[in-house]
XYZ file of C-alpha atoms in Angstrom:
264
model
C 29.908 -34.580 2.547
C 29.377 -31.574 0.382
C 32.006 -29.289 -0.244
C 32.454 -26.159 1.567
C 31.109 -22.944 -0.119
C 34.248 -20.658 -1.543
C 34.167 -16.908 -2.181
C 34.564 -17.791 -6.227
C 31.598 -20.482 -6.063
C 29.412 -17.538 -4.497
C 30.409 -15.152 -7.278
C 29.003 -17.570 -9.928
C 25.724 -17.646 -7.999
C 25.992 -20.931 -6.274
C 24.727 -22.009 -2.913
C 24.627 -24.958 -0.862
C 21.338 -24.380 0.174
C 18.892 -27.375 -0.477
C 15.802 -26.116 0.718
C 13.298 -24.356 -1.624
C 14.706 -21.011 -0.872
C 13.244 -19.382 -3.959
C 9.348 -20.016 -2.942
C 9.507 -16.887 -0.829
C 10.606 -14.718 -3.445
C 8.823 -16.278 -6.283
C 5.600 -15.998 -3.848
C 6.473 -12.224 -3.472
C 6.793 -11.533 -7.120
C 3.728 -13.009 -7.987
C 1.636 -11.134 -5.657
C 3.189 -7.753 -6.070
C 3.037 -8.434 -9.989
C -0.839 -9.388 -9.705
C -1.364 -6.274 -7.975
C 0.326 -4.000 -10.404
C -1.216 -5.452 -13.315
C -4.565 -5.300 -11.600
C -4.072 -1.785 -10.411
C -2.913 -0.554 -14.142
C -6.007 -2.296 -15.519
C -8.584 -0.692 -13.177
C -6.865 2.642 -13.832
C -7.028 2.955 -17.344
C -10.427 1.190 -17.469
C -11.753 4.354 -15.745
C -15.414 3.242 -15.181
C -17.551 1.141 -12.946
C -15.713 2.949 -9.800
C -18.975 4.678 -8.219
C -22.263 3.107 -6.879
C -24.605 6.333 -6.491
C -27.286 4.002 -4.875
C -25.165 3.052 -1.781
C -22.542 5.704 -2.210
C -19.759 3.292 -2.666
C -16.394 4.723 -4.234
C -13.720 2.198 -5.500
C -10.423 2.894 -3.498
C -8.494 3.242 -6.391
C -10.428 6.074 -7.413
C -10.487 8.072 -4.240
C -10.301 10.769 -4.186
C -11.999 11.822 -7.319
C -10.359 15.285 -7.994
C -10.972 15.683 -11.837
C -13.771 16.890 -14.089
C -13.831 13.722 -15.746
C -15.049 11.804 -12.590
C -18.743 10.661 -13.000
C -21.343 13.020 -11.030
C -21.429 12.112 -7.319
C -17.937 10.628 -6.873
C -16.293 14.047 -6.243
C -16.582 14.441 -2.548
C -13.737 16.901 -2.494
C -14.362 19.102 -5.623
C -12.753 18.632 -8.852
C -9.617 20.950 -9.062
C -8.127 19.266 -11.963
C -9.626 19.266 -15.458
C -10.316 16.282 -17.921
C -7.280 16.169 -19.642
C -7.260 13.196 -21.785
C -8.916 9.872 -21.952
C -5.670 8.499 -21.317
C -5.066 10.344 -18.218
C -7.943 8.983 -15.935
C -8.693 10.581 -12.550
C -6.525 8.005 -10.393
C -3.170 9.413 -11.852
C -3.479 12.421 -9.469
C -3.301 10.430 -6.234
C -1.897 7.177 -7.093
C 1.698 8.477 -7.325
C 1.636 9.439 -3.677
C -0.039 5.977 -2.574
C 2.455 4.013 -4.711
C 5.353 6.325 -3.519
C 4.497 5.319 0.121
C 4.105 1.633 -0.793
C 7.292 1.026 -2.896
C 9.454 3.340 -0.424
C 8.234 1.288 2.640
C 10.975 -0.602 4.319
C 8.818 -4.081 4.244
C 8.212 -3.365 0.478
C 11.994 -2.731 -0.119
C 13.084 -6.122 1.085
C 10.174 -7.766 -0.721
C 10.698 -6.339 -4.405
C 14.687 -6.106 -3.638
C 14.463 -9.834 -3.204
C 11.777 -11.151 -5.803
C 12.345 -8.668 -8.576
C 16.155 -7.660 -8.348
C 17.625 -10.631 -6.571
C 19.536 -8.245 -4.250
C 19.970 -11.177 -2.895
C 17.298 -13.357 -3.430
C 17.571 -15.155 -0.051
C 20.092 -15.722 2.656
C 23.526 -17.313 1.660
C 22.322 -16.863 -2.095
C 24.727 -14.495 -3.998
C 22.947 -11.740 -6.214
C 23.792 -11.768 -9.887
C 24.913 -7.937 -9.898
C 28.650 -7.305 -9.907
C 28.305 -3.712 -8.592
C 26.383 -2.194 -5.986
C 25.592 1.598 -5.669
C 23.043 1.452 -2.830
C 20.199 4.103 -2.624
C 22.566 6.929 -3.847
C 21.463 7.149 -7.444
C 17.826 7.392 -9.364
C 15.491 5.691 -8.779
C 16.478 4.365 -5.562
C 17.596 7.451 -4.300
C 13.804 8.061 -3.771
C 13.719 5.703 -1.017
C 14.944 8.566 1.317
C 11.621 10.590 0.918
C 9.479 7.893 2.449
C 8.692 10.250 5.450
C 7.335 12.532 3.105
C 5.175 9.935 1.252
C 3.894 8.826 4.715
C 2.231 12.270 5.404
C 0.432 11.599 1.636
C -0.608 8.351 3.145
C -2.087 9.762 6.271
C -4.303 11.939 3.892
C -5.339 9.222 1.664
C -6.229 7.078 4.300
C -8.276 9.720 6.087
C -10.226 10.324 2.779
C -10.834 6.552 2.549
C -12.398 6.879 5.886
C -14.740 9.602 5.052
C -15.681 7.849 2.219
C -16.410 4.830 4.445
C -18.633 6.996 6.398
C -20.475 8.045 3.578
C -21.104 4.490 2.475
C -23.327 4.106 5.554
C -26.110 5.949 3.772
C -29.347 3.791 2.799
C -30.733 3.819 -0.653
C -33.297 6.266 0.797
C -30.795 8.657 1.898
C -31.045 7.163 5.557
C -28.609 4.662 7.589
C -27.849 1.660 5.489
C -25.453 -1.175 5.733
C -24.622 -3.726 3.218
C -21.738 -6.071 2.368
C -19.845 -3.446 0.626
C -20.012 -1.082 3.576
C -18.510 -3.879 5.931
C -15.588 -4.746 3.531
C -14.529 -0.784 3.132
C -14.588 -0.420 7.154
C -12.112 -3.761 7.222
C -10.161 -2.054 4.472
C -9.864 1.499 6.365
C -8.855 -0.549 9.472
C -6.278 -2.180 7.781
C -5.049 0.694 5.938
C -4.789 2.612 9.127
C -2.698 -0.140 10.884
C -0.390 -0.413 8.256
C -0.007 3.400 7.777
C 0.478 3.689 11.430
C 2.549 0.850 12.060
C 5.033 2.390 9.415
C 8.821 2.997 10.922
C 8.510 6.770 9.779
C 5.322 6.749 12.042
C 7.315 5.103 14.877
C 10.307 7.861 14.725
C 7.779 10.698 14.251
C 6.265 9.689 17.780
C 9.354 8.611 19.572
C 12.089 10.140 17.933
C 14.585 13.021 19.385
C 13.521 12.102 22.818
C 16.324 11.605 25.198
C 14.421 10.755 28.195
C 10.836 8.804 27.768
C 10.108 9.311 31.600
C 9.388 12.962 30.791
C 7.310 12.188 27.968
C 4.702 9.463 29.058
C 2.018 9.949 26.633
C 4.334 9.626 23.673
C 6.315 6.702 25.396
C 2.971 5.175 25.180
C 1.902 5.711 21.823
C 5.677 4.783 20.906
C 5.155 1.424 22.644
C 1.785 0.558 20.579
C 3.407 1.497 17.241
C 6.141 -0.523 18.286
C 4.170 -3.345 18.653
C 2.240 -2.853 15.616
C 5.513 -2.216 13.692
C 6.380 -5.965 14.490
C 3.346 -7.122 12.280
C 4.020 -4.418 9.493
C 4.708 -7.297 6.969
C 1.357 -8.846 7.746
C -0.483 -5.457 7.787
C 1.102 -4.733 4.505
C -0.265 -7.806 2.659
C -3.647 -7.764 4.316
C -3.953 -3.965 3.531
C -2.970 -4.659 -0.085
C -5.341 -7.504 -0.661
C -8.347 -5.531 1.020
C -7.673 -2.501 -1.402
C -7.808 -4.668 -4.229
C -10.889 -6.678 -2.921
C -13.005 -3.541 -1.999
C -12.182 -1.908 -5.370
C -12.865 -5.190 -7.221
C -16.260 -5.433 -5.124
C -17.341 -1.892 -6.124
C -16.468 -2.416 -9.741
C -18.773 -5.463 -10.164
C -21.560 -3.976 -8.084
C -21.327 -0.787 -10.192
C -21.229 -3.066 -13.495
C -24.440 -4.552 -12.632
C -22.705 -7.933 -12.095
C -24.845 -8.542 -8.760
C -26.620 -6.531 -6.413
C -25.173 -5.378 -2.807
C -26.540 -7.336 -0.379
C -28.085 -5.212 2.023
C -28.137 -6.078 5.952
C -29.875 -2.973 6.771
C -32.023 -0.595 4.382
């Protein structure tokens, strides 16, 4: 029979758990780490993000707001100058996108457990001797999540516009390709992830004392609450879809293979 866990043994990081409790945090670390590495490579690669024939714009470069953007990729103009080769166009938008993801309640749980081991799993002690919470930099930035949410809404709207443009065919008319369908799936998942956010739920249903007096907001709050229950799955699905669409556009733009057309 195993000896009972004592406070001293817990302080040394011991646990009586015999299951593979380390697999979930390890998988999370590998998944998020792979996405970060891919994102950094794509950002500073700074090429193969626009397919003019089918109006495909890679999501990592949307919106493209710099004079460094290739012709046709700037759907909203280029208010920022071409600063330097090591300052690619995504740096003007990615801080807001990453800010929303990194301060998301699910992602806090994910990287707290997988990267900082705070704690890595239930009944497993963390190695940190001191806990300051989210009261100091950089974790104090978690408190501005709701403001990053507003920026995420704008980015989702921009990616939706990019998807609408992708329905143009090679001759300027209507057209659909595999890339178009992937972009549609991506924006659906991004909207679902964004709107299932806790900040969205609070924005819709917060500061209401009597739901009976606000039936429309109550229905919206109920819908968002149901989506919020799937926030973790939507977070991963949208993360994978963004990387997949970006990779697909990159390969088509680089000439690795043509985009299979379903119509025109």
